mmCIF file of C-alpha atoms and ligand atoms in Angstrom:
data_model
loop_
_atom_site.group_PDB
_atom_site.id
_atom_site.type_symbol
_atom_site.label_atom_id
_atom_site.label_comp_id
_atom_site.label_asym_id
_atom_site.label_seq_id
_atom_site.Cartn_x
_atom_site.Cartn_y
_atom_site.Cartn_z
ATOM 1 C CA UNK A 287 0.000 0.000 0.000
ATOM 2 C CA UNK A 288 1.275 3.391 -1.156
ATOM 3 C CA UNK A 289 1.703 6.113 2.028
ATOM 4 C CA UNK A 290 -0.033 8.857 1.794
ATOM 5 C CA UNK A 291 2.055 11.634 2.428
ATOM 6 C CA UNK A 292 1.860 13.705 6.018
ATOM 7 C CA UNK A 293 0.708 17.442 5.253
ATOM 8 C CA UNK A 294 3.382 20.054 6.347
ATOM 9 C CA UNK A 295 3.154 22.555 9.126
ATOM 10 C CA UNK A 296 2.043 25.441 6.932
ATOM 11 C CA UNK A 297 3.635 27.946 9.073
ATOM 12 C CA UNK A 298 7.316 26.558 9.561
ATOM 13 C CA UNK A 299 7.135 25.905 5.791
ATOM 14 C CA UNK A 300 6.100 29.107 4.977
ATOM 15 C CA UNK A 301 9.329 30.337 6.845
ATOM 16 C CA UNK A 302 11.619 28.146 4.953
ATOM 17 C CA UNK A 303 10.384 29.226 1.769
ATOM 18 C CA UNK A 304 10.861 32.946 2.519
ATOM 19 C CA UNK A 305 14.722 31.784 3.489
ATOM 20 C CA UNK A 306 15.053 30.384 0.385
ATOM 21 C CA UNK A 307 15.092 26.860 1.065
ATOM 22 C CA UNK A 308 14.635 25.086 -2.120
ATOM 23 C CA UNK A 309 13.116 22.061 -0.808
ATOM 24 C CA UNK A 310 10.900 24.043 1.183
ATOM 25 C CA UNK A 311 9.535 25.211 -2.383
ATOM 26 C CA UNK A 312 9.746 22.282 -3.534
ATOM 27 C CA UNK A 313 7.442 20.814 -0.994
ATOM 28 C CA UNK A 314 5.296 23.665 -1.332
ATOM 29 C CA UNK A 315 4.398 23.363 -4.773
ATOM 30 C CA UNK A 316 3.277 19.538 -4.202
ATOM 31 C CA UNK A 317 1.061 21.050 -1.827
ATOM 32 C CA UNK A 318 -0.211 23.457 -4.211
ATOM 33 C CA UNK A 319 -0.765 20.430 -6.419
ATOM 34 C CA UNK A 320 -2.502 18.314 -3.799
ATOM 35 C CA UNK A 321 -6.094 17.932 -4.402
ATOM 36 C CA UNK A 322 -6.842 16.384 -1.156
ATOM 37 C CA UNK A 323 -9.276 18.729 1.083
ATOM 38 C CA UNK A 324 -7.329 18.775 3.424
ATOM 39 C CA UNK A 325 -4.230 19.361 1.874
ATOM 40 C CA UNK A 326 -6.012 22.784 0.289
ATOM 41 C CA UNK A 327 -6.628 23.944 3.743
ATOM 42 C CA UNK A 328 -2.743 23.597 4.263
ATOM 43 C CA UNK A 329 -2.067 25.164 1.498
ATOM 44 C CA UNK A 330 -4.498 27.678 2.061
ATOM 45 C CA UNK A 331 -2.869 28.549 5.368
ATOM 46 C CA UNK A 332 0.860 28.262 3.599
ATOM 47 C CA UNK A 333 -0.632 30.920 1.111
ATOM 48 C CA UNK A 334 -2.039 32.814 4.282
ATOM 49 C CA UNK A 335 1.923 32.946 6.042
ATOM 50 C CA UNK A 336 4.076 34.033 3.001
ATOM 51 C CA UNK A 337 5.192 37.689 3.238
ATOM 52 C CA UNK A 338 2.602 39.905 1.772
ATOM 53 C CA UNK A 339 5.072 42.467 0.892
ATOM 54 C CA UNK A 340 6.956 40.216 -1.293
ATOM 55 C CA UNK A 341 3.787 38.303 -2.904
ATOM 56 C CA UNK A 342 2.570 42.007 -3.775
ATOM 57 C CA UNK A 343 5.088 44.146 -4.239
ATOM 58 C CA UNK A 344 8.190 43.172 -4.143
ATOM 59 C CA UNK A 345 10.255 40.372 -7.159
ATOM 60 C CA UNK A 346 9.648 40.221 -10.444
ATOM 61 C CA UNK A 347 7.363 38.044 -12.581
ATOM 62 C CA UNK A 348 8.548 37.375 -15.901
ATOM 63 C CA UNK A 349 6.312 35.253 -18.533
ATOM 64 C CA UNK A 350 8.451 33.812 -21.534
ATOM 65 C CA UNK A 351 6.215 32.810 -24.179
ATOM 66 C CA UNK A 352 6.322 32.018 -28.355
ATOM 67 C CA UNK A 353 6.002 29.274 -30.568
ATOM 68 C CA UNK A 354 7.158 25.785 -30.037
ATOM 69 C CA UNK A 355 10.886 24.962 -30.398
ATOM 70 C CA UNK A 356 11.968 29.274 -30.613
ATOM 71 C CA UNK A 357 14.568 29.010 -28.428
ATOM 72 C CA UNK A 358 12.754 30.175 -25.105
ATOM 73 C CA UNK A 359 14.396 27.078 -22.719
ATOM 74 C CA UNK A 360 17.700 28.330 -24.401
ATOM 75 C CA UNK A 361 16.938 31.952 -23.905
ATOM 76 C CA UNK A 362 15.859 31.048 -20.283
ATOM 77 C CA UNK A 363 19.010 29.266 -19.628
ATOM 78 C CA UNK A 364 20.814 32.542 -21.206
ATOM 79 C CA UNK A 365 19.410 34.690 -18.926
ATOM 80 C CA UNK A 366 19.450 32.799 -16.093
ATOM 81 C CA UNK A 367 22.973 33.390 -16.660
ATOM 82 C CA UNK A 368 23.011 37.449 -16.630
ATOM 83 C CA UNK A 369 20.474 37.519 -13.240
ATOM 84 C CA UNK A 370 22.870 35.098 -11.140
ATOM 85 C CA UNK A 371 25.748 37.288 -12.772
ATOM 86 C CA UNK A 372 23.765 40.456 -11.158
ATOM 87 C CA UNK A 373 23.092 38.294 -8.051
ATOM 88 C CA UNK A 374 19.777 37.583 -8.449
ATOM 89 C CA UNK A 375 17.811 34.565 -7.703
ATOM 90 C CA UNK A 376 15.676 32.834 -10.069
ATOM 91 C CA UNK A 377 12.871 30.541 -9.693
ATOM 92 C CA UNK A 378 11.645 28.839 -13.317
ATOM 93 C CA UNK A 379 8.382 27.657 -14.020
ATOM 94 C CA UNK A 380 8.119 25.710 -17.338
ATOM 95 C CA UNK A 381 4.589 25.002 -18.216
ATOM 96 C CA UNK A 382 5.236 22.369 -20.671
ATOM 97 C CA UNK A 383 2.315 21.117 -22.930
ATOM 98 C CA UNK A 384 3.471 17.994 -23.699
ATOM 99 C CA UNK A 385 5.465 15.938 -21.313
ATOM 100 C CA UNK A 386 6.224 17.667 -17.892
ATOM 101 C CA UNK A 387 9.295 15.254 -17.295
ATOM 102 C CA UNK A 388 11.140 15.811 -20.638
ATOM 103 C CA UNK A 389 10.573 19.515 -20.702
ATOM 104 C CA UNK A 390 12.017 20.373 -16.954
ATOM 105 C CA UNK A 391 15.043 17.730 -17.850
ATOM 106 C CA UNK A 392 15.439 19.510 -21.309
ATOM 107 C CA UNK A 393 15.063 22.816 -19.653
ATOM 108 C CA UNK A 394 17.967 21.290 -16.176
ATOM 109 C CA UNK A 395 20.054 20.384 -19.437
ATOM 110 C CA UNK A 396 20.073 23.780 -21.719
ATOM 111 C CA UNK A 397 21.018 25.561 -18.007
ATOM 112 C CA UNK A 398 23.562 23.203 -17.149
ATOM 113 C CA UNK A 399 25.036 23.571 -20.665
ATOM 114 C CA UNK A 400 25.155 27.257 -20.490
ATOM 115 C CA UNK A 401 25.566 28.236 -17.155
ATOM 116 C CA UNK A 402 27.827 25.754 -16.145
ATOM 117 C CA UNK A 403 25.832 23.813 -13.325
ATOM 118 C CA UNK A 404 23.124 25.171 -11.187
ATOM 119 C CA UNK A 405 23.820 26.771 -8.857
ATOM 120 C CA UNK A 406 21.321 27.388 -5.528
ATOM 121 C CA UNK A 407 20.066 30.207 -6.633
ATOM 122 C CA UNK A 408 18.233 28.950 -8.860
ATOM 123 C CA UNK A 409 15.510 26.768 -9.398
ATOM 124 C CA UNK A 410 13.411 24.793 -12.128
ATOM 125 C CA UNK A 411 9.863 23.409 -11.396
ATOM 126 C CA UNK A 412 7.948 22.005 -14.727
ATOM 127 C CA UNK A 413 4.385 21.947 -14.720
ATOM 128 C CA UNK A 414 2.075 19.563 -17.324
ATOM 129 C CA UNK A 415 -0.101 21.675 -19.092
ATOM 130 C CA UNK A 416 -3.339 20.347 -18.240
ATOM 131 C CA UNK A 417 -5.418 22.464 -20.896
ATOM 132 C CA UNK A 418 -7.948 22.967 -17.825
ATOM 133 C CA UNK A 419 -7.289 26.427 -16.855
ATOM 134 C CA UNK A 420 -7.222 28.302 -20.618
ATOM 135 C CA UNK A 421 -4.454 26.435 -21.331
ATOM 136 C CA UNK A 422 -2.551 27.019 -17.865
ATOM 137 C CA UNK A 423 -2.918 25.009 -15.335
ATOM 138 C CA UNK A 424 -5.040 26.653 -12.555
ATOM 139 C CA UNK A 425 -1.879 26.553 -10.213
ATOM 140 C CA UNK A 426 0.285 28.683 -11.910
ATOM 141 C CA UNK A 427 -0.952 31.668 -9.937
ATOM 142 C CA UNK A 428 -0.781 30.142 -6.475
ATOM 143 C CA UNK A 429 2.644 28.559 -7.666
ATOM 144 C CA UNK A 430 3.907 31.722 -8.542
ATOM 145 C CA UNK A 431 3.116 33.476 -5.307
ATOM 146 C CA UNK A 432 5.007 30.717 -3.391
ATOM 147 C CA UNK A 433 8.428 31.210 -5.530
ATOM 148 C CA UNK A 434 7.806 35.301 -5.383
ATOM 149 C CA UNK A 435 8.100 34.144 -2.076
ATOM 150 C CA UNK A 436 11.542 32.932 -2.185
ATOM 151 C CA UNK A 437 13.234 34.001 -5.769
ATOM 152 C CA UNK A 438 13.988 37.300 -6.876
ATOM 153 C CA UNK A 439 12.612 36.836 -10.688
ATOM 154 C CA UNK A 440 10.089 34.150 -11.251
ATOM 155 C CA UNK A 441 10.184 33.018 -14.839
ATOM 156 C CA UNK A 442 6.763 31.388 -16.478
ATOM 157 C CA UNK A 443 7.863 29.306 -19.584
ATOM 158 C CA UNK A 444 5.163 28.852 -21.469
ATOM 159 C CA UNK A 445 4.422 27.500 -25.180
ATOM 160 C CA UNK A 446 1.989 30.397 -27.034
ATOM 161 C CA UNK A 447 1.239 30.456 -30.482
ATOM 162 C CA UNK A 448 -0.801 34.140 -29.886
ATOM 163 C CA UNK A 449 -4.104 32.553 -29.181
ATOM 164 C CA UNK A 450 -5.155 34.850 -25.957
ATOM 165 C CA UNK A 451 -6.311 31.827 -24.300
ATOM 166 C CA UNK A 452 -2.840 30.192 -23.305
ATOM 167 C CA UNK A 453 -1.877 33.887 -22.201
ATOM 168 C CA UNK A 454 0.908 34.566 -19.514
ATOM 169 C CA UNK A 455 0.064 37.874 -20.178
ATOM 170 C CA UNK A 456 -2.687 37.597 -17.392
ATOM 171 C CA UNK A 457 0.203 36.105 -14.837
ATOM 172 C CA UNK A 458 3.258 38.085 -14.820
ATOM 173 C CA UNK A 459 4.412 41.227 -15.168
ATOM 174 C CA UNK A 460 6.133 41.630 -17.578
ATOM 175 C CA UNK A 461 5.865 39.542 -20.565
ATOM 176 C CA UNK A 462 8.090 39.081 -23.274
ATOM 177 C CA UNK A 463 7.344 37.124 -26.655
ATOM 178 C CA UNK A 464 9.867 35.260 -28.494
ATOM 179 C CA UNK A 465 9.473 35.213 -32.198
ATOM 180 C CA UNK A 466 10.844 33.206 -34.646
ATOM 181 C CA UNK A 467 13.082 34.446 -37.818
ATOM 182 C CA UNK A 468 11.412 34.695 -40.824
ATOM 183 C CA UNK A 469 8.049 33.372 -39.718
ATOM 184 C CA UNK A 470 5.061 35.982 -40.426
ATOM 185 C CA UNK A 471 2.863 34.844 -37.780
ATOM 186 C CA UNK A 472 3.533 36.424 -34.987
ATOM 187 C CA UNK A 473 3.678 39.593 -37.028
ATOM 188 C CA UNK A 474 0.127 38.899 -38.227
ATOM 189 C CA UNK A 475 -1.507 37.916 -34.819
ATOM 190 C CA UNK A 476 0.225 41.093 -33.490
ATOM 191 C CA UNK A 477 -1.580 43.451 -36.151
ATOM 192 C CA UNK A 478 -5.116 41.351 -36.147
ATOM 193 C CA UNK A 479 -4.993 41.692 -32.148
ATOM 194 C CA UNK A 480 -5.079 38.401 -31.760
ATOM 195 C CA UNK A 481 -2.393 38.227 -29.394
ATOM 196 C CA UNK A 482 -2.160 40.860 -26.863
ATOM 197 C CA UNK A 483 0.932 43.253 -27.192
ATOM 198 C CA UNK A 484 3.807 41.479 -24.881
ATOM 199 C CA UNK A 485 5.825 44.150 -23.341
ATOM 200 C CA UNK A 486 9.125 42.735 -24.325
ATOM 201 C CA UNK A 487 9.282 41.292 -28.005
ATOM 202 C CA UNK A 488 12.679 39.679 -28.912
ATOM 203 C CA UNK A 489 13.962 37.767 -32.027
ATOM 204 C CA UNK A 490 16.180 34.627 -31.249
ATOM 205 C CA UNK A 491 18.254 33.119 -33.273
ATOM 206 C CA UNK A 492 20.101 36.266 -34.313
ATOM 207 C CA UNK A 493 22.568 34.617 -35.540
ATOM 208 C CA UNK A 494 20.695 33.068 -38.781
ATOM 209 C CA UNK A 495 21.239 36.504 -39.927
ATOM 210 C CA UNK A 496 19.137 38.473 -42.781
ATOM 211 C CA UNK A 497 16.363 36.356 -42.085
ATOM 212 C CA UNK A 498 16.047 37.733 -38.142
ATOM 213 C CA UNK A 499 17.212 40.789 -38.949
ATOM 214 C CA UNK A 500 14.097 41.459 -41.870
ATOM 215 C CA UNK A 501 11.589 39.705 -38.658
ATOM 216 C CA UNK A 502 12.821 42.433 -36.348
ATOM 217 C CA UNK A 503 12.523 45.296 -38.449
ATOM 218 C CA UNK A 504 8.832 43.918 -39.217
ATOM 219 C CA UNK A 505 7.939 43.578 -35.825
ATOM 220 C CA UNK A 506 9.320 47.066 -34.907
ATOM 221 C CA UNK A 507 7.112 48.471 -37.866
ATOM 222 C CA UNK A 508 4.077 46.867 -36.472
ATOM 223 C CA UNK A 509 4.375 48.361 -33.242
ATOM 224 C CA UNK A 510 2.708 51.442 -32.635
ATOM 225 C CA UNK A 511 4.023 53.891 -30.875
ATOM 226 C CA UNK A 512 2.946 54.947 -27.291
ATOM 227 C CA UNK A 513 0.080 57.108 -27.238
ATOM 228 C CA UNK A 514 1.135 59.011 -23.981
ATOM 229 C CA UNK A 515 4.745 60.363 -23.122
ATOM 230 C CA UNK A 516 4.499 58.006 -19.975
ATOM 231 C CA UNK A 517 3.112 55.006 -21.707
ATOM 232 C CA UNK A 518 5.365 52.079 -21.875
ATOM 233 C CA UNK A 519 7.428 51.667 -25.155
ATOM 234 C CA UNK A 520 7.957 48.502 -26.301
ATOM 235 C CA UNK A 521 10.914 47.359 -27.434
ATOM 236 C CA UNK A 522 11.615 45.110 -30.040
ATOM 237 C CA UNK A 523 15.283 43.027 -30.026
ATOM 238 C CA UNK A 524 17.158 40.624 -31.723
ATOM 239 C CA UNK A 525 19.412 37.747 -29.382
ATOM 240 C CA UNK A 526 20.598 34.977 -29.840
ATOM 241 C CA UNK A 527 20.612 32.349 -27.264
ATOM 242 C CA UNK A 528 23.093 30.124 -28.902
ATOM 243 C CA UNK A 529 25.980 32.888 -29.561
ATOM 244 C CA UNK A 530 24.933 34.739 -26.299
ATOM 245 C CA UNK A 531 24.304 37.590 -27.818
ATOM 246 C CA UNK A 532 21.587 40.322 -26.828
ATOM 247 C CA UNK A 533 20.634 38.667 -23.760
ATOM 248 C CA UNK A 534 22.200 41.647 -21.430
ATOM 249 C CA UNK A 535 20.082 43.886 -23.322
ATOM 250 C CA UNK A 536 16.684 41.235 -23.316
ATOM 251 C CA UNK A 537 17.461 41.665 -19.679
ATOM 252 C CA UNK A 538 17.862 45.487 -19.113
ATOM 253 C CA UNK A 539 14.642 45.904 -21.102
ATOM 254 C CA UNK A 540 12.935 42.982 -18.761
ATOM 255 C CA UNK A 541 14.029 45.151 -15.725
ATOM 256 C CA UNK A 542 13.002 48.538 -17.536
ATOM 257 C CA UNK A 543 9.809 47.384 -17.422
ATOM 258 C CA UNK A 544 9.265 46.581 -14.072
ATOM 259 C CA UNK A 545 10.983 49.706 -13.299
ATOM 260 C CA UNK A 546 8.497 51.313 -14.974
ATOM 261 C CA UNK A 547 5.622 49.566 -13.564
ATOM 262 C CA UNK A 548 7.227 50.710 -10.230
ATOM 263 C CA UNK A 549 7.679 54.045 -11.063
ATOM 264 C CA UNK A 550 3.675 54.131 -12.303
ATOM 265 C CA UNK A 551 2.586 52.433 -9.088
ATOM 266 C CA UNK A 552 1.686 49.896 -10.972
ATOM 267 C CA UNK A 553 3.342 46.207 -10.119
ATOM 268 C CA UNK A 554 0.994 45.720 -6.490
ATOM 269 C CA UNK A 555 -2.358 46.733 -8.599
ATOM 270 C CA UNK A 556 -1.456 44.755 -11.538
ATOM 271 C CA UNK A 557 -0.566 41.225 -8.980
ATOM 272 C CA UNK A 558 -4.054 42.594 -7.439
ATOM 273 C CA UNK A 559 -5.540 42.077 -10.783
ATOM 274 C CA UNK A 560 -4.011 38.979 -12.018
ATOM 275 C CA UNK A 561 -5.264 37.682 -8.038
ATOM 276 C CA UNK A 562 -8.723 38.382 -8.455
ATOM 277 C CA UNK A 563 -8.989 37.467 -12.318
ATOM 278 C CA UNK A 564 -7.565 33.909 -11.194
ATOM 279 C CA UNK A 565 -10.347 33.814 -8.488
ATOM 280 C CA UNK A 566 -13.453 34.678 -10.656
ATOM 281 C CA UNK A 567 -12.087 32.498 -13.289
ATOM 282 C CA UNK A 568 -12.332 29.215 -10.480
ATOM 283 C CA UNK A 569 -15.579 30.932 -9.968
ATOM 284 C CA UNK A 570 -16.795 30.582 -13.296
ATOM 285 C CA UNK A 571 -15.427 27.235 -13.533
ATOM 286 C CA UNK A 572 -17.191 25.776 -10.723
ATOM 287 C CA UNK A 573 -20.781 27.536 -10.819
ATOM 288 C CA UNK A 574 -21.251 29.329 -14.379
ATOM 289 C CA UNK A 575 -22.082 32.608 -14.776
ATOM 290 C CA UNK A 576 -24.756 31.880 -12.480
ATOM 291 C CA UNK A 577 -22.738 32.172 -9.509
ATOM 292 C CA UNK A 578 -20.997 34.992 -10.221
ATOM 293 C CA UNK A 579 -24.239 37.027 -10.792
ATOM 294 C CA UNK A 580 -25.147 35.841 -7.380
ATOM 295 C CA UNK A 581 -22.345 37.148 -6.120
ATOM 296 C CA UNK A 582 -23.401 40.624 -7.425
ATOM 297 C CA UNK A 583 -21.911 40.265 -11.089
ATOM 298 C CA UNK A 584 -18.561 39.645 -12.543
ATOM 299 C CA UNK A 585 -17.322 43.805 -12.653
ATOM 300 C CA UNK A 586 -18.346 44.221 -9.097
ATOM 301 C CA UNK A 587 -16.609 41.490 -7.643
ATOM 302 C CA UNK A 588 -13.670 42.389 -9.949
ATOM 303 C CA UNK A 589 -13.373 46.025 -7.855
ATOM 304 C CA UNK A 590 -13.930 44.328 -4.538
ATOM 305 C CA UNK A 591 -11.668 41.699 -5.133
ATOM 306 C CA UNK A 592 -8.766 44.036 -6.292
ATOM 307 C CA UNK A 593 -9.179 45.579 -2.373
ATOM 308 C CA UNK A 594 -8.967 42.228 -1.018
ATOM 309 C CA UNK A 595 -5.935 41.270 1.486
ATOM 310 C CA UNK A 596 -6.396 37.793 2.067
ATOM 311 C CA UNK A 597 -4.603 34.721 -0.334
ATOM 312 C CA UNK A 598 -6.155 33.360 -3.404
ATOM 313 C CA UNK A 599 -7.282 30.559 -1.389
ATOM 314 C CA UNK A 600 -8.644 32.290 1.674
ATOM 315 C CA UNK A 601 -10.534 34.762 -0.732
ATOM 316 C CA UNK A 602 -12.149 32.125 -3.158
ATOM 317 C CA UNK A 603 -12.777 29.420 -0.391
ATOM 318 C CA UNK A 604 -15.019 32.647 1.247
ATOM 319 C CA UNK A 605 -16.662 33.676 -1.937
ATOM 320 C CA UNK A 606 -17.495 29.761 -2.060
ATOM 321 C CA UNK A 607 -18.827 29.409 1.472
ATOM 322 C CA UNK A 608 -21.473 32.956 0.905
ATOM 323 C CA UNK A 609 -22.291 30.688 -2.338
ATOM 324 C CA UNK A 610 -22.707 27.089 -0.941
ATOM 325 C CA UNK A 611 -24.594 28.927 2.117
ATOM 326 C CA UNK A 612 -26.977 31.139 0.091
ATOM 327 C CA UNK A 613 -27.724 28.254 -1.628
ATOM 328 C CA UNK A 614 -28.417 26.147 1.421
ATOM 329 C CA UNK A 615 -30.798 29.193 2.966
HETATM 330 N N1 LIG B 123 20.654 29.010 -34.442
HETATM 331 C C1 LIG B 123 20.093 29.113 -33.257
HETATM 332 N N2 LIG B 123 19.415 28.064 -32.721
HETATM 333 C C2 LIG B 123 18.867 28.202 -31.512
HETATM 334 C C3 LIG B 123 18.975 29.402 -30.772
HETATM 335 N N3 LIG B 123 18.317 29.247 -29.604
HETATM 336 C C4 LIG B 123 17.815 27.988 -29.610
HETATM 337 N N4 LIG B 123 18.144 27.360 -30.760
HETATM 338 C C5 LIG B 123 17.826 25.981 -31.134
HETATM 339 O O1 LIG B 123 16.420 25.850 -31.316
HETATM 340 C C6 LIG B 123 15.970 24.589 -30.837
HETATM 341 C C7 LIG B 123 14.855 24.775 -29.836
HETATM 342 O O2 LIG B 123 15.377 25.417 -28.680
HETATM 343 P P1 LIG B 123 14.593 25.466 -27.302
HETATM 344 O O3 LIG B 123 15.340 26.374 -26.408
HETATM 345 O O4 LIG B 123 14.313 24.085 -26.829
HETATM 346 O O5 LIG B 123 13.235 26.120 -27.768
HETATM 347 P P2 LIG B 123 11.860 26.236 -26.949
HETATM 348 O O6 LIG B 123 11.176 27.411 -27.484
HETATM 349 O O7 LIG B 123 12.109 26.184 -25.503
HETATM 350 O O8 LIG B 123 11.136 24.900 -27.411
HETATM 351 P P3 LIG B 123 9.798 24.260 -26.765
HETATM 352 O O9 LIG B 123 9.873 24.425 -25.281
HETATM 353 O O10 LIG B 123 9.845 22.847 -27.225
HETATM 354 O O11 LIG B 123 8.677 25.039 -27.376
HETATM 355 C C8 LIG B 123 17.192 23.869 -30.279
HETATM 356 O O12 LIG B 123 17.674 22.992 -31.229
HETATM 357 C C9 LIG B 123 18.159 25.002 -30.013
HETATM 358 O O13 LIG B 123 19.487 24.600 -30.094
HETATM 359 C C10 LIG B 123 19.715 30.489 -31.331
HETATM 360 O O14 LIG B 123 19.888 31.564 -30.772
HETATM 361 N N5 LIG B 123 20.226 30.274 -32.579
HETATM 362 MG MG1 LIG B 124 11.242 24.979 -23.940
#
């Protein structure tokens, strides 16, 4: 007979994942995963203990997307790279739609290769994608919060051909698409709006030469420029991953951004946002539209949600209970 496995204390493992502790993360991302009800209540009260400050405005969460096999593990690894260089932390999450095993080992490999070995400061978590959550599964957001927790830059991997649906876009905050040399697509979901506008855009493979070079300067064309002075302008780069070039600059304009969202008092609202987007979205999953009219309509409980303190868990469990119990009445 298999052992179930004991449920940590929430609290002591809540303080070893603000010190860092990598198998403290690591254990609290099974938890995350643990579908057990009691399990959610210890991960609810995990959730409840990390540091607020950090969860909401501190870190930086940085969503890597493009289309399959565009060098984003390799760019990954690359930067990975410049942040330990700058002494930063870095905790990966690689959603991976086709075999979660391969793509963290692929992912361990391409980092190994390039950084030399792996260091602890950083740290590589693969995730299926389970195609139940738009595409994501529903724990990237908790899974986030827990290695905000611990890493300074939390890196969501994620395979997006511009369909909105699979979006990282509503995760992180700063998002940065990879596009591929010589390949018009992204150019055309960009211009039909079919993707939203990533705040980051980069070319890889550089190196190929006119081919990424022609890409870039059709991706910059598409852009529009910002309609406001203070309005975030996004930049469009070339790297490549394999020659190491471009990635200092990928990363400047990665931190630009946040320091702009800083500067606009913008990273806690925007976390708020992604928080109670993730919330409604369980919502909707579990009692329709329906539900969420009972609970006074999607927009309203958008604004109220935006004000709330507690952790995803705490706040949807609650907006389950005055559900379940109106129903009951
Ligand atoms: N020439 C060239 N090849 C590259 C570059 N970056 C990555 N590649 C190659 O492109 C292939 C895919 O690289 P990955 O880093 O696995 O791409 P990915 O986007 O993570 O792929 P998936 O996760 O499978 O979608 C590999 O064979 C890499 O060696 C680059 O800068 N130049
Ligand atoms: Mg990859």
């Amino acid at each position: 007979m298999q052992a179930i496995p004991a449920l940590p204390d929430p609290e002591a493992l809540a303080a070893s994942v603000s010190e860092q502790d990598r198998s403290a993360v690591a254990k609290a991302l099974n938890l995350l995963d643990d579908k057990r009800p009691q399990a959610r209540q210890c991960a609810a009260r995990l959730l409840a203990k990390l540091p607020k400050q950090r969860l909401y405005s501190a870190g930086h969460l940085v969503g890597l997307t493009g289309p399959p096999g565009v060098g984003k593990s390799s760019l990954t690894a690359a930067l990975v790279r410049v942040w330990r260089e700058r002494r930063l932390s870095v905790g990966i999450l690689a959603v991976d739609p086709s075999s979660p095993i391969s793509g963290g080992a692929l992912l361990g490999d391409r980092l190994r290769m390039l950084s030399g070995s792996l260091d602890a400061g950083v740290f590589i978590r693969s995730l299926a994608c389970r195609g139940e959550f738009g595409g994501l599964s529903a724990e990237v957001w908790p899974m986030s919060l827990v290695m905000l927790a611990a890493f300074d830059i939390v890196l969501v991997e994620t395979v997006g051909v511009g369909q909105k649906e699979i979006d990282v876009s509503k995760l992180t905050d700063t998002t940065c698409f990879v596009a591929q040399p010589a390949s018009g697509d992204s150019i055309q979901f960009l211009k039909a709006g079919i993707m939203e506008i990533p705040h980051v855009l980069v070319v890889n493979k550089a190196d190929v030469g006119m081919a990424a070079r022609k890409t870039l300067s059709e991706l910059r064309a598409t852009l529009q420029p910002p309609r406001n002075a203070q309005d975030w302008r996004v930049p469009a780069l070339a790297a490549s991953a394999t020659m190491g070039t471009g990635i200092e600059e990928l990363a400047d304009s990665i931190e630009a951004h946040r320091a702009w969202l800083l500067d606009q008092g913008l990273l806690s609202p925007v976390r708020q946002r992604f928080q109670a987007e993730w919330i409604i979205k369980r919502l909707l999953e579990e009692f329709g539209r329906f539900g969420l009219e009972k609970l006074g309509g999607e927009s309203r409980l958008l604004t109220s949600l935006v004000e709330a303190q507690g952790s995803p868990f705490e706040e949807y469990d609650a907006l389950r209970h005055r559900l379940l119990a109106g129903w009951r009445e």
